[in-house]
PDB file of C-alpha atoms in Angstrom:
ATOM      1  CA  UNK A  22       8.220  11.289  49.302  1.00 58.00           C
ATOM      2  CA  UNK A  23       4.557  10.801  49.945  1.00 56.00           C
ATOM      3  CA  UNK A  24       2.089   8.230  48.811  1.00 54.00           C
ATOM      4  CA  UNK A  25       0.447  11.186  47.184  1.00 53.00           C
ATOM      5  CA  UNK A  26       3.173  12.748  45.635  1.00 51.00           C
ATOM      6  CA  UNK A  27       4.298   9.397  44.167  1.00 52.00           C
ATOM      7  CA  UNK A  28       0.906   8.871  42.395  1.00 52.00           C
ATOM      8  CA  UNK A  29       0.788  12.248  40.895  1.00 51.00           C
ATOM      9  CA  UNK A  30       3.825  11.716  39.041  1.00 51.00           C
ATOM     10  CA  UNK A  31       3.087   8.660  37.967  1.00 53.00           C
ATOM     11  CA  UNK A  32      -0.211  10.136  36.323  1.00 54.00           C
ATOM     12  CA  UNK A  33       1.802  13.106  35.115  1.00 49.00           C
ATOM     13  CA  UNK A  34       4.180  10.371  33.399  1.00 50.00           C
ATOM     14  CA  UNK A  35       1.274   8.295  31.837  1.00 51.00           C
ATOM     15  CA  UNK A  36      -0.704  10.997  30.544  1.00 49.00           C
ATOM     16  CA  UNK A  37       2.337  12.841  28.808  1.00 48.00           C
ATOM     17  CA  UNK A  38       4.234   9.071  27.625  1.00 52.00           C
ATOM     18  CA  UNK A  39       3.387   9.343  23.813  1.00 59.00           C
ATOM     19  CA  UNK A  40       0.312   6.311  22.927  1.00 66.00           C
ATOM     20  CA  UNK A  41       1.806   2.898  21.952  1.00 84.00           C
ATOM     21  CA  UNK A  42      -0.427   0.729  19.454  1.00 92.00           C
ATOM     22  CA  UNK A  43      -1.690   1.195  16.037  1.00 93.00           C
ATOM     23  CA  UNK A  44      -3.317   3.685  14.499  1.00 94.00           C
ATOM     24  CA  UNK A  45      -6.705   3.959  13.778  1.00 92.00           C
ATOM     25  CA  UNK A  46      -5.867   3.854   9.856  1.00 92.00           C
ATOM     26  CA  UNK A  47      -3.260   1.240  10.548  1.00 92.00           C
ATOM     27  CA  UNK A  48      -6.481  -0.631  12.201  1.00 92.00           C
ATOM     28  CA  UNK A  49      -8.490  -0.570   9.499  1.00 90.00           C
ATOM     29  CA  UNK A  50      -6.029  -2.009   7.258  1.00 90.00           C
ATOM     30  CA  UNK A  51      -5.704  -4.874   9.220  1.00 89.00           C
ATOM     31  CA  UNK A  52      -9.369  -5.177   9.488  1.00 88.00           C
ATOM     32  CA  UNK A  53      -9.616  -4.693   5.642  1.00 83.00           C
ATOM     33  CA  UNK A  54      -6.843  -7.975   5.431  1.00 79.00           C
ATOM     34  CA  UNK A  55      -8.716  -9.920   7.635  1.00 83.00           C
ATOM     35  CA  UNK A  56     -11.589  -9.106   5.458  1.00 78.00           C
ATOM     36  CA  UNK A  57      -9.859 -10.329   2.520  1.00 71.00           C
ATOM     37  CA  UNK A  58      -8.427 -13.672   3.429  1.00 72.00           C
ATOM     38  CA  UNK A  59     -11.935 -14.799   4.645  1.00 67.00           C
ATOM     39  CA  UNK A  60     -14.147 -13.375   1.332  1.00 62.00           C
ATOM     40  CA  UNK A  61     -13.713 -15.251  -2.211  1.00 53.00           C
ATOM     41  CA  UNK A  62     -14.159 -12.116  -4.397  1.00 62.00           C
ATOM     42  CA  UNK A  63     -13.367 -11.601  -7.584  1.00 83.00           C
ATOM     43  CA  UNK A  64     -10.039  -9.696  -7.935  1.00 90.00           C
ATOM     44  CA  UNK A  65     -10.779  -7.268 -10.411  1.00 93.00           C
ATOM     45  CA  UNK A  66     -13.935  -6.092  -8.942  1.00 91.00           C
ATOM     46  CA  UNK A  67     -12.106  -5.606  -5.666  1.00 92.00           C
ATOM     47  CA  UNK A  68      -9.614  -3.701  -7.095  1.00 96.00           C
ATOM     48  CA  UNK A  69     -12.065  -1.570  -8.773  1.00 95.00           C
ATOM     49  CA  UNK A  70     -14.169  -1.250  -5.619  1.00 94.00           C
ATOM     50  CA  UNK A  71     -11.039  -0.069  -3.882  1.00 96.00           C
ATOM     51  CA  UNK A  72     -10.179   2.012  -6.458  1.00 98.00           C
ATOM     52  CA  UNK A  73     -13.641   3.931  -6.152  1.00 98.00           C
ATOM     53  CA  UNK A  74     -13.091   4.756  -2.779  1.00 97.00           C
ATOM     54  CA  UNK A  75     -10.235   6.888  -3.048  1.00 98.00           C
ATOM     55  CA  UNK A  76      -9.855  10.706  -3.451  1.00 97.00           C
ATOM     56  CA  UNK A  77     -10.568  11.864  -7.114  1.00 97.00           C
ATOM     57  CA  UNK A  78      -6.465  12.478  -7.370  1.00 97.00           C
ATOM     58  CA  UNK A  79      -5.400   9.430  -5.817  1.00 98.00           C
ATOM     59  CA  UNK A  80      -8.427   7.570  -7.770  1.00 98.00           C
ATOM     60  CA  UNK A  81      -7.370   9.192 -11.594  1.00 98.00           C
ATOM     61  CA  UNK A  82      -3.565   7.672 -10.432  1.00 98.00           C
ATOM     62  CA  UNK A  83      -4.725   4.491  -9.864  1.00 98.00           C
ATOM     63  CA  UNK A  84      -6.880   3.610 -12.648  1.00 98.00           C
ATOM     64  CA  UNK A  85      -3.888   4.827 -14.746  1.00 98.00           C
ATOM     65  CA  UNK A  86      -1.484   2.504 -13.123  1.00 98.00           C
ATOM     66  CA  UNK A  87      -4.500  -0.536 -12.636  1.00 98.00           C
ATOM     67  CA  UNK A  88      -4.147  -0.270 -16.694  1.00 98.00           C
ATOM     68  CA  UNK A  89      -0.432   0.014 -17.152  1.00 98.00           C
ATOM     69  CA  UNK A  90      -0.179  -2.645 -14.564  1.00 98.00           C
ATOM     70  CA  UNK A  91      -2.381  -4.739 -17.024  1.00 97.00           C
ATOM     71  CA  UNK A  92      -1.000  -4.582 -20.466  1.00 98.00           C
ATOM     72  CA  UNK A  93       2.413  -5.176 -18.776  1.00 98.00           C
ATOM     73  CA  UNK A  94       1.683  -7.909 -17.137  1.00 98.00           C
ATOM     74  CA  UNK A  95      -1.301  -9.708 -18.026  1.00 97.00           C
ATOM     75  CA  UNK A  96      -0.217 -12.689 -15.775  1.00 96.00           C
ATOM     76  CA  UNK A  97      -0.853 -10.670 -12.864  1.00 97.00           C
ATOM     77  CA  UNK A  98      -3.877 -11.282 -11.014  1.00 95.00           C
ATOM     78  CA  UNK A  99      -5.519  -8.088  -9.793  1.00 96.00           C
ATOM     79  CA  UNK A 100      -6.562  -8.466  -5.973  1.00 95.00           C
ATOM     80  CA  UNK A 101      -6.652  -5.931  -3.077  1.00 95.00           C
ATOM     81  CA  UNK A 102      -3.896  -6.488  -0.199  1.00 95.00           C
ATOM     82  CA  UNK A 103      -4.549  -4.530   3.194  1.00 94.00           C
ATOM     83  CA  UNK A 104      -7.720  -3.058   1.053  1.00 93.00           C
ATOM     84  CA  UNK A 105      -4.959  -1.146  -1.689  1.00 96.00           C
ATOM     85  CA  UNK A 106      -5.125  -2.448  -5.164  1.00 98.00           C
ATOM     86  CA  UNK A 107      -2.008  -4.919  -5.512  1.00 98.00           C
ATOM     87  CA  UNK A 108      -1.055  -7.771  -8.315  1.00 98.00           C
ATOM     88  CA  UNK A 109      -0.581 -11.250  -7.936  1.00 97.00           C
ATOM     89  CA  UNK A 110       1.725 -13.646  -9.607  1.00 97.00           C
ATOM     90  CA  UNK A 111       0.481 -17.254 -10.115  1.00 95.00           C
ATOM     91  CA  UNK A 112       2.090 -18.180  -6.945  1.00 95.00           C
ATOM     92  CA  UNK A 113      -0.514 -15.589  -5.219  1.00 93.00           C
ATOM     93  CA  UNK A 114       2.511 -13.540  -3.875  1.00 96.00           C
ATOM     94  CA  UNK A 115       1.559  -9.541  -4.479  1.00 97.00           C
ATOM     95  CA  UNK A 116       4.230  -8.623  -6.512  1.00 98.00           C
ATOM     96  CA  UNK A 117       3.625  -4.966  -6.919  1.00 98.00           C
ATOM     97  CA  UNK A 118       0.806  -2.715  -5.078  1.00 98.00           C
ATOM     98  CA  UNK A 119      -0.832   0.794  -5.206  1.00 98.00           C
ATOM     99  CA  UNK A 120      -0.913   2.937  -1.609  1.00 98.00           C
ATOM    100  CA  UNK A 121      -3.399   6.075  -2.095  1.00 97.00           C
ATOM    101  CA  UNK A 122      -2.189   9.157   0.029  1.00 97.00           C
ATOM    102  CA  UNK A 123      -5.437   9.381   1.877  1.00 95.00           C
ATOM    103  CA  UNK A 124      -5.080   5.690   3.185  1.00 94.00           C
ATOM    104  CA  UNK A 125      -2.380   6.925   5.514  1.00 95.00           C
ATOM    105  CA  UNK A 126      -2.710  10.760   5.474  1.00 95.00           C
ATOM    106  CA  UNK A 127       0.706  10.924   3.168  1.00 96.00           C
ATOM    107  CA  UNK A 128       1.308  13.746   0.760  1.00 97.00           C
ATOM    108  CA  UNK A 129       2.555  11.271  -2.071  1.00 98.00           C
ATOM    109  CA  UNK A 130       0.750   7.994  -3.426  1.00 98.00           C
ATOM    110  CA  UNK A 131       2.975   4.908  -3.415  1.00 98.00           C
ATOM    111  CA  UNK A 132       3.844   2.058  -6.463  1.00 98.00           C
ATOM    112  CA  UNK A 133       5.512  -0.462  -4.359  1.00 98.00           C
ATOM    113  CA  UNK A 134       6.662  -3.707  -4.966  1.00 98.00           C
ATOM    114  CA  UNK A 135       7.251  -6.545  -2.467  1.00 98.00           C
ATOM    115  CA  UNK A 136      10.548  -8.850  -2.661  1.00 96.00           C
ATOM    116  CA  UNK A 137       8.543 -11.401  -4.858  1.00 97.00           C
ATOM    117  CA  UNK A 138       9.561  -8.815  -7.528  1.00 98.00           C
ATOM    118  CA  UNK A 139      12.472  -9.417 -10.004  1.00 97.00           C
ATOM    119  CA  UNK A 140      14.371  -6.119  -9.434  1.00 97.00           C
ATOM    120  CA  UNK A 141      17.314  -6.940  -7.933  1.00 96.00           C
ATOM    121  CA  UNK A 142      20.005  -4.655  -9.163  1.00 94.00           C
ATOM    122  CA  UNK A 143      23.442  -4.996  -7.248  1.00 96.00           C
ATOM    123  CA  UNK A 144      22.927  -5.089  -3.540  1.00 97.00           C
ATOM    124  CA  UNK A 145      20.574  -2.085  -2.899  1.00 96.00           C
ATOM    125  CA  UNK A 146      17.201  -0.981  -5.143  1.00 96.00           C
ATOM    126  CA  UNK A 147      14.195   0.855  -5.020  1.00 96.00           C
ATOM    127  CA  UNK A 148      11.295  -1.149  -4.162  1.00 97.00           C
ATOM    128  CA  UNK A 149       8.813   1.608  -3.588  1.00 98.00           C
ATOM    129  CA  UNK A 150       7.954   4.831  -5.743  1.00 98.00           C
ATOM    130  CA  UNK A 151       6.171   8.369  -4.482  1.00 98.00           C
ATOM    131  CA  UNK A 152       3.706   9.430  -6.905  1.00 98.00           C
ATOM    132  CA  UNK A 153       1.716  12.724  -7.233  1.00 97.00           C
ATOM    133  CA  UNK A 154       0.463  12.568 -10.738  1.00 96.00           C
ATOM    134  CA  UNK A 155       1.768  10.564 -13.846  1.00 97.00           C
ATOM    135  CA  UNK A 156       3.500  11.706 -16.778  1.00 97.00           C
ATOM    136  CA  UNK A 157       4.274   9.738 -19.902  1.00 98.00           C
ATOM    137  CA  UNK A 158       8.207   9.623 -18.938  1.00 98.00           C
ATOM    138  CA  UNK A 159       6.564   7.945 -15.706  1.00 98.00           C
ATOM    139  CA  UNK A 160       4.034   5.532 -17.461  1.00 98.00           C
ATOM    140  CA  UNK A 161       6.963   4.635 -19.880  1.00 98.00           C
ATOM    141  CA  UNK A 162       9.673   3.712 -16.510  1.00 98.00           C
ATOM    142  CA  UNK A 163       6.201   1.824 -14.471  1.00 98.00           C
ATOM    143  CA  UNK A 164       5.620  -0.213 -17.783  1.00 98.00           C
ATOM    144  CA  UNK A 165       9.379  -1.291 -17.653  1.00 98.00           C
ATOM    145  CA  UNK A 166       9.618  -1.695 -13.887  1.00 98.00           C
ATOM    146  CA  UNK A 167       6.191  -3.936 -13.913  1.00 98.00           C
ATOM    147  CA  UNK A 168       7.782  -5.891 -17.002  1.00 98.00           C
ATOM    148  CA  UNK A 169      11.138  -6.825 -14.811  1.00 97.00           C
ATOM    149  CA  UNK A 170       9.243  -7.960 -12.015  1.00 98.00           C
ATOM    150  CA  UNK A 171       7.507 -10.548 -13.562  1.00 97.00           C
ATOM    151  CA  UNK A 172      10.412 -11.285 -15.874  1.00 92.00           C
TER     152      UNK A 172
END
């Protein structure tokens, strides 16, 4: 096989190999972190700001939850984590956090909470929750959820 040859494949093979890295939304996530560990902003205000800059759908289910989030756990400090409206416990450990469906081009919204949450249940549970509007059965199972993880 020819010098020639040899090279061609090898450009056939690079340009067709699928792209390895992050993605641009990925990116600005970990920009928007970055951001957040070196500013000294008020919580609430960031969470609000955050909150703003979502889709009206994705915005109307986040206020909702920023409120349930709230009254059930008033210990929780409000704070943005990877620039998505999360909760704090005094430790400053995000307990629970809001994902918008634009931030990663999803079709669902995300409640998730990380393993600083109280909700072990056997040896597998949910930790994360798709979300494309809230009903009242919904608002009624978040408030309880938010309440055992900070229990």
């Amino acid at each position: 096989m020819s010098s020639t040859t040899k090279k061609s494949k090898q450009q056939l093979a690079k340009s067709t190999s699928k792209k390895e890295g992050f993605t641009a939304e990925e990116k600005a996530a970990m920009r928007a972190r970055a951001r957040e560990l070196k500013a000294n902003e008020d919580g609430e205000s960031a969470v609000r700001d955050a909150i703003a800059k979502m889709s009206p759908k994705d915005r109307a289910i986040a206020k909702r939850l920023h409120e349930l989030i709230r009254a059930a756990a008033p210990d929780l400090t409000p704070k943005t984590w990877y620039g998505m409206p999360a909760y704090a416990n005094k430790d400053g450990k995000v307990v629970c956090f809001f994902r918008d469906a634009g931030k990663f081009k999803e079709r669902y919204a995300m409640l998730g909470f990380n393993d600083s949450a109280k909700l072990d249940e056997g040896s597998m549970w949910p930790v994360a929750y798709a979300l494309t509007k809230l009903t009242v059965a919904d608002e009624t199972k978040i408030r309880a959820l938010v309440k055992k993880a900070v229990g």
